[in-house]
Amino acid sequence: DAKTTQPPSMDCAEGRAANLPCNHSTISGNEYVYWYRQIHSQGPQYIIHGLKNNETNEMASLIITEDRKSSTLILPHATLRDTAVYYCIAPPDGVVADSWGKLQFGAGTQVVVTP
Amino acid sequence: GAVVSQHPSWVICKSGTSVKIECRSLDFQATTMFWYRQFPKQSLMLMATSNEGSKATYEQGVEKDKFLINHASLTLSTLTVTSAHPEDSSFYICSPTGGAEKELFFGPGTRLTVL
């Protein structure tokens, strides 16, 4: 996997946008960037993934820089339920599940949304 | 997203006993299953990978005779912690994949406490 670097923690006011950065300067051309979050005592929840283009779904937006060395996850209107640890992961390239599916979780970013 | 269940959600057992954790993929066929564990205040660590009908492969430092994995069907995998000890107390999470999708999903986790 490409090594990813995230800030250890971030506070965000409820209703405001939360911008979570991730550095993945060693990412290779075919490695996707995935974002997951883990609410306390629950399994990780898939948020979004992307390769080169920016992506948006009902949960978040993913902005990937042109050189693909970093990305930003945007939660447009943070709620208290968004308090969680957010993981940015770049699994190894490959179409075989038992290779690329092994996710190496770093420490992630602890996001605390406050009223 | 895919529906993944784990049973039990939590278990407390005495030292020396064995505990079986089930992971089911309810709406797709899981050809590959990843098992992770998470100690308090730490990130997820991959324990083993299993393909349906094959023996599991274990990550370095994970005892294969202690953590028995059975992946006999495409919808069910089990992890048995044999002769559990207090140091095995952890949060165990499964992640099934069919190999085709790019979104990896996780079970809700099983909290194991060994007294």
CSV table of C-alpha atoms in Angstrom, one decimal:
chain,number,residue,atom,x,y,z
A,1,ASP,CA,0.0,0.0,0.0
A,2,ALA,CA,1.0,3.6,-0.5
A,3,LYS,CA,1.8,5.2,2.9
A,4,THR,CA,-0.8,7.7,4.0
A,5,THR,CA,-0.4,10.5,6.5
A,6,GLN,CA,-3.3,12.2,8.3
A,7,PRO,CA,-3.5,14.6,11.1
A,8,PRO,CA,-4.3,12.8,14.4
A,9,SER,CA,-7.3,14.9,15.3
A,10,MET,CA,-9.6,17.6,14.1
A,11,ASP,CA,-12.5,19.5,15.7
A,12,CYS,CA,-15.4,20.7,13.6
A,13,ALA,CA,-18.5,22.8,14.5
A,14,GLU,CA,-21.8,21.2,13.8
A,15,GLY,CA,-23.3,22.4,10.5
A,16,ARG,CA,-20.0,23.5,9.1
A,17,ALA,CA,-18.0,21.7,6.5
A,18,ALA,CA,-15.2,19.4,7.7
A,19,ASN,CA,-12.2,19.1,5.4
A,20,LEU,CA,-10.0,16.1,6.2
A,21,PRO,CA,-6.6,16.1,4.5
A,22,CYS,CA,-4.6,13.0,3.6
A,23,ASN,CA,-1.1,12.8,2.1
A,24,HIS,CA,-0.2,9.9,-0.1
A,25,SER,CA,2.8,11.1,-1.9
A,26,THR,CA,4.0,7.5,-2.8
A,27,ILE,CA,0.8,6.5,-4.4
A,28,SER,CA,1.2,4.7,-7.7
A,29,GLY,CA,-0.8,5.4,-10.9
A,30,ASN,CA,-3.4,2.7,-10.4
A,31,GLU,CA,-3.9,2.8,-6.7
A,32,TYR,CA,-7.2,4.1,-5.5
A,33,VAL,CA,-7.7,6.3,-2.5
A,34,TYR,CA,-10.3,5.0,-0.1
A,35,TRP,CA,-11.9,6.7,2.9
A,36,TYR,CA,-13.5,4.8,5.8
A,37,ARG,CA,-14.7,6.0,9.1
A,38,GLN,CA,-15.2,4.1,12.4
A,39,ILE,CA,-17.6,5.2,15.0
A,40,HIS,CA,-16.7,4.0,18.4
A,41,SER,CA,-17.2,0.3,18.9
A,42,GLN,CA,-18.5,-0.3,15.4
A,43,GLY,CA,-17.0,-1.8,12.2
A,44,PRO,CA,-15.5,0.6,9.7
A,45,GLN,CA,-18.0,2.2,7.3
A,46,TYR,CA,-17.1,2.9,3.7
A,47,ILE,CA,-17.4,6.5,2.7
A,48,ILE,CA,-16.0,7.1,-0.8
A,49,HIS,CA,-13.1,6.2,-3.1
A,50,GLY,CA,-11.5,7.7,-6.1
A,51,LEU,CA,-8.6,7.3,-8.5
A,52,LYS,CA,-8.0,10.6,-10.4
A,53,ASN,CA,-11.2,12.5,-10.6
A,54,ASN,CA,-13.1,14.2,-7.8
A,55,GLU,CA,-15.9,12.1,-6.5
A,56,THR,CA,-19.1,12.9,-4.7
A,57,ASN,CA,-21.8,10.8,-3.1
A,58,GLU,CA,-24.5,11.2,-0.5
A,59,MET,CA,-22.0,11.1,2.3
A,60,ALA,CA,-19.1,13.2,1.2
A,61,SER,CA,-16.9,14.6,-1.5
A,62,LEU,CA,-13.4,13.5,-2.4
A,63,ILE,CA,-11.0,16.0,-3.9
A,64,ILE,CA,-7.8,14.5,-5.3
A,65,THR,CA,-4.9,16.7,-6.4
A,66,GLU,CA,-3.8,16.6,-10.0
A,67,ASP,CA,-0.5,14.9,-9.0
A,68,ARG,CA,-2.5,12.5,-6.8
A,69,LYS,CA,-0.1,13.0,-3.9
A,70,SER,CA,-2.8,14.2,-1.6
A,71,SER,CA,-6.6,14.3,-1.2
A,72,THR,CA,-9.2,15.9,0.9
A,73,LEU,CA,-12.4,14.3,2.2
A,74,ILE,CA,-15.1,16.9,2.6
A,75,LEU,CA,-18.1,16.4,4.9
A,76,PRO,CA,-20.3,19.2,3.7
A,77,HIS,CA,-22.5,19.8,6.8
A,78,ALA,CA,-21.0,18.0,9.7
A,79,THR,CA,-23.4,16.5,12.3
A,80,LEU,CA,-22.7,15.1,15.8
A,81,ARG,CA,-23.1,11.7,14.3
A,82,ASP,CA,-20.1,12.3,12.1
A,83,THR,CA,-17.8,12.1,15.2
A,84,ALA,CA,-15.6,9.2,14.3
A,85,VAL,CA,-12.1,8.1,13.3
A,86,TYR,CA,-11.6,8.7,9.6
A,87,TYR,CA,-9.1,6.5,7.7
A,88,CYS,CA,-7.5,7.4,4.4
A,89,ILE,CA,-6.2,4.2,2.7
A,90,ALA,CA,-4.5,3.5,-0.6
A,91,PRO,CA,-4.5,-0.3,-1.1
A,92,PRO,CA,-2.1,-2.0,-3.5
A,93,ASP,CA,-3.0,-2.0,-7.1
A,94,GLY,CA,-4.6,-5.2,-8.4
A,95,VAL,CA,-7.8,-6.8,-9.4
A,96,VAL,CA,-7.4,-9.9,-7.3
A,97,ALA,CA,-9.3,-9.4,-4.1
A,98,ASP,CA,-6.9,-11.2,-1.8
A,99,SER,CA,-4.2,-8.7,-2.7
A,100,TRP,CA,-5.9,-5.3,-3.0
A,101,GLY,CA,-8.5,-6.1,-0.4
A,102,LYS,CA,-6.0,-6.2,2.4
A,103,LEU,CA,-6.4,-2.8,3.9
A,104,GLN,CA,-3.6,-1.3,6.0
A,105,PHE,CA,-5.2,1.0,8.5
A,106,GLY,CA,-3.1,3.8,9.9
A,107,ALA,CA,-4.0,5.8,12.9
A,108,GLY,CA,-6.6,7.9,11.1
A,109,THR,CA,-7.9,11.3,12.1
A,110,GLN,CA,-10.2,11.5,15.1
A,111,VAL,CA,-12.9,14.0,14.2
A,112,VAL,CA,-15.0,15.5,16.9
A,113,VAL,CA,-18.0,17.4,15.9
A,114,THR,CA,-19.2,19.9,18.6
A,115,PRO,CA,-22.5,21.6,18.9
B,1,GLY,CA,-23.9,-1.1,0.7
B,2,ALA,CA,-23.5,-4.7,1.4
B,3,VAL,CA,-25.0,-6.3,4.4
B,4,VAL,CA,-22.6,-8.0,6.7
B,5,SER,CA,-23.5,-9.5,10.1
B,6,GLN,CA,-21.4,-10.8,12.9
B,7,HIS,CA,-22.4,-13.0,15.8
B,8,PRO,CA,-22.1,-12.6,18.7
B,9,SER,CA,-21.7,-8.8,18.9
B,10,TRP,CA,-20.0,-9.3,22.3
B,11,VAL,CA,-18.9,-12.2,24.4
B,12,ILE,CA,-17.3,-12.7,27.7
B,13,CYS,CA,-15.5,-15.9,28.4
B,14,LYS,CA,-13.2,-17.5,31.0
B,15,SER,CA,-9.5,-18.0,30.2
B,16,GLY,CA,-8.9,-21.3,28.5
B,17,THR,CA,-12.2,-21.6,26.7
B,18,SER,CA,-12.8,-21.4,23.0
B,19,VAL,CA,-15.0,-18.8,21.3
B,20,LYS,CA,-16.4,-19.0,17.9
B,21,ILE,CA,-17.3,-15.8,15.9
B,22,GLU,CA,-19.5,-15.9,12.8
B,23,CYS,CA,-19.4,-13.6,9.9
B,24,ARG,CA,-22.1,-13.6,7.3
B,25,SER,CA,-22.4,-11.8,4.0
B,26,LEU,CA,-26.2,-11.5,3.6
B,27,ASP,CA,-26.5,-10.2,0.1
B,28,PHE,CA,-23.5,-11.3,-1.9
B,29,GLN,CA,-21.1,-14.2,-2.2
B,30,ALA,CA,-17.9,-13.7,-0.3
B,31,THR,CA,-15.1,-15.5,-2.1
B,32,THR,CA,-12.6,-13.9,0.2
B,33,MET,CA,-12.8,-13.0,3.8
B,34,PHE,CA,-10.5,-10.8,5.8
B,35,TRP,CA,-10.3,-10.9,9.6
B,36,TYR,CA,-9.1,-7.9,11.5
B,37,ARG,CA,-8.7,-7.3,15.2
B,38,GLN,CA,-8.5,-4.0,17.0
B,39,PHE,CA,-7.0,-3.5,20.5
B,40,PRO,CA,-8.3,-0.5,22.6
B,41,LYS,CA,-7.1,2.8,21.3
B,42,GLN,CA,-5.4,1.2,18.3
B,43,SER,CA,-6.1,0.8,14.7
B,44,LEU,CA,-7.4,-2.3,12.9
B,45,MET,CA,-4.8,-4.9,12.2
B,46,LEU,CA,-5.2,-7.6,9.6
B,47,MET,CA,-5.0,-11.1,11.1
B,48,ALA,CA,-5.7,-13.4,8.2
B,49,THR,CA,-7.2,-13.9,4.7
B,50,SER,CA,-9.3,-16.8,3.6
B,51,ASN,CA,-10.7,-17.9,0.3
B,52,GLU,CA,-13.7,-20.0,0.2
B,53,GLY,CA,-12.8,-23.7,0.3
B,54,SER,CA,-9.1,-23.0,1.0
B,55,LYS,CA,-6.9,-22.7,4.1
B,56,ALA,CA,-6.5,-19.3,5.5
B,57,THR,CA,-3.2,-17.4,5.2
B,58,TYR,CA,-2.1,-15.6,8.4
B,59,GLU,CA,-0.2,-12.4,8.9
B,60,GLN,CA,3.1,-12.4,10.6
B,61,GLY,CA,2.7,-12.8,14.3
B,62,VAL,CA,-0.8,-14.4,14.2
B,63,GLU,CA,-0.9,-18.0,15.4
B,64,LYS,CA,-2.8,-20.1,13.0
B,65,ASP,CA,-3.4,-22.8,15.6
B,66,LYS,CA,-4.9,-20.3,18.0
B,67,PHE,CA,-7.1,-18.5,15.5
B,68,LEU,CA,-8.9,-21.1,13.5
B,69,ILE,CA,-10.7,-19.8,10.4
B,70,ASN,CA,-13.3,-21.7,8.5
B,71,HIS,CA,-14.6,-20.4,5.2
B,72,ALA,CA,-16.6,-23.3,4.0
B,73,SER,CA,-19.3,-21.4,2.2
B,74,LEU,CA,-19.6,-18.2,0.2
B,75,THR,CA,-21.8,-16.6,2.8
B,76,LEU,CA,-20.3,-17.7,6.1
B,77,SER,CA,-16.9,-17.6,7.7
B,78,THR,CA,-16.0,-18.4,11.3
B,79,LEU,CA,-13.1,-17.4,13.5
B,80,THR,CA,-12.5,-19.6,16.5
B,81,VAL,CA,-10.3,-18.3,19.2
B,82,THR,CA,-9.0,-21.4,20.9
B,83,SER,CA,-7.8,-21.5,24.5
B,84,ALA,CA,-8.5,-17.8,24.9
B,85,HIS,CA,-6.4,-15.7,27.3
B,86,PRO,CA,-6.9,-12.2,28.5
B,87,GLU,CA,-4.4,-10.8,25.9
B,88,ASP,CA,-6.8,-12.1,23.2
B,89,SER,CA,-9.4,-9.6,24.4
B,90,SER,CA,-10.1,-7.4,21.4
B,91,PHE,CA,-12.6,-6.2,18.9
B,92,TYR,CA,-12.7,-8.7,16.0
B,93,ILE,CA,-14.0,-7.5,12.6
B,94,CYS,CA,-14.6,-9.4,9.4
B,95,SER,CA,-14.5,-8.0,5.9
B,96,PRO,CA,-16.0,-10.2,3.2
B,97,THR,CA,-15.5,-9.5,-0.5
B,98,GLY,CA,-16.7,-11.0,-3.7
B,99,GLY,CA,-13.7,-9.6,-5.5
B,100,ALA,CA,-15.6,-7.7,-8.1
B,101,GLU,CA,-16.6,-4.6,-6.2
B,102,LYS,CA,-14.3,-1.9,-5.3
B,103,GLU,CA,-16.1,-1.1,-2.1
B,104,LEU,CA,-14.9,-3.2,0.8
B,105,PHE,CA,-17.4,-3.7,3.6
B,106,PHE,CA,-17.0,-4.6,7.2
B,107,GLY,CA,-19.0,-6.4,9.8
B,108,PRO,CA,-20.2,-4.6,12.9
B,109,GLY,CA,-17.5,-6.3,15.0
B,110,THR,CA,-17.4,-8.7,17.9
B,111,ARG,CA,-16.1,-7.5,21.3
B,112,LEU,CA,-14.3,-10.4,23.0
B,113,THR,CA,-13.4,-10.1,26.7
B,114,VAL,CA,-11.5,-12.9,28.3
B,115,LEU,CA,-11.5,-13.0,32.1
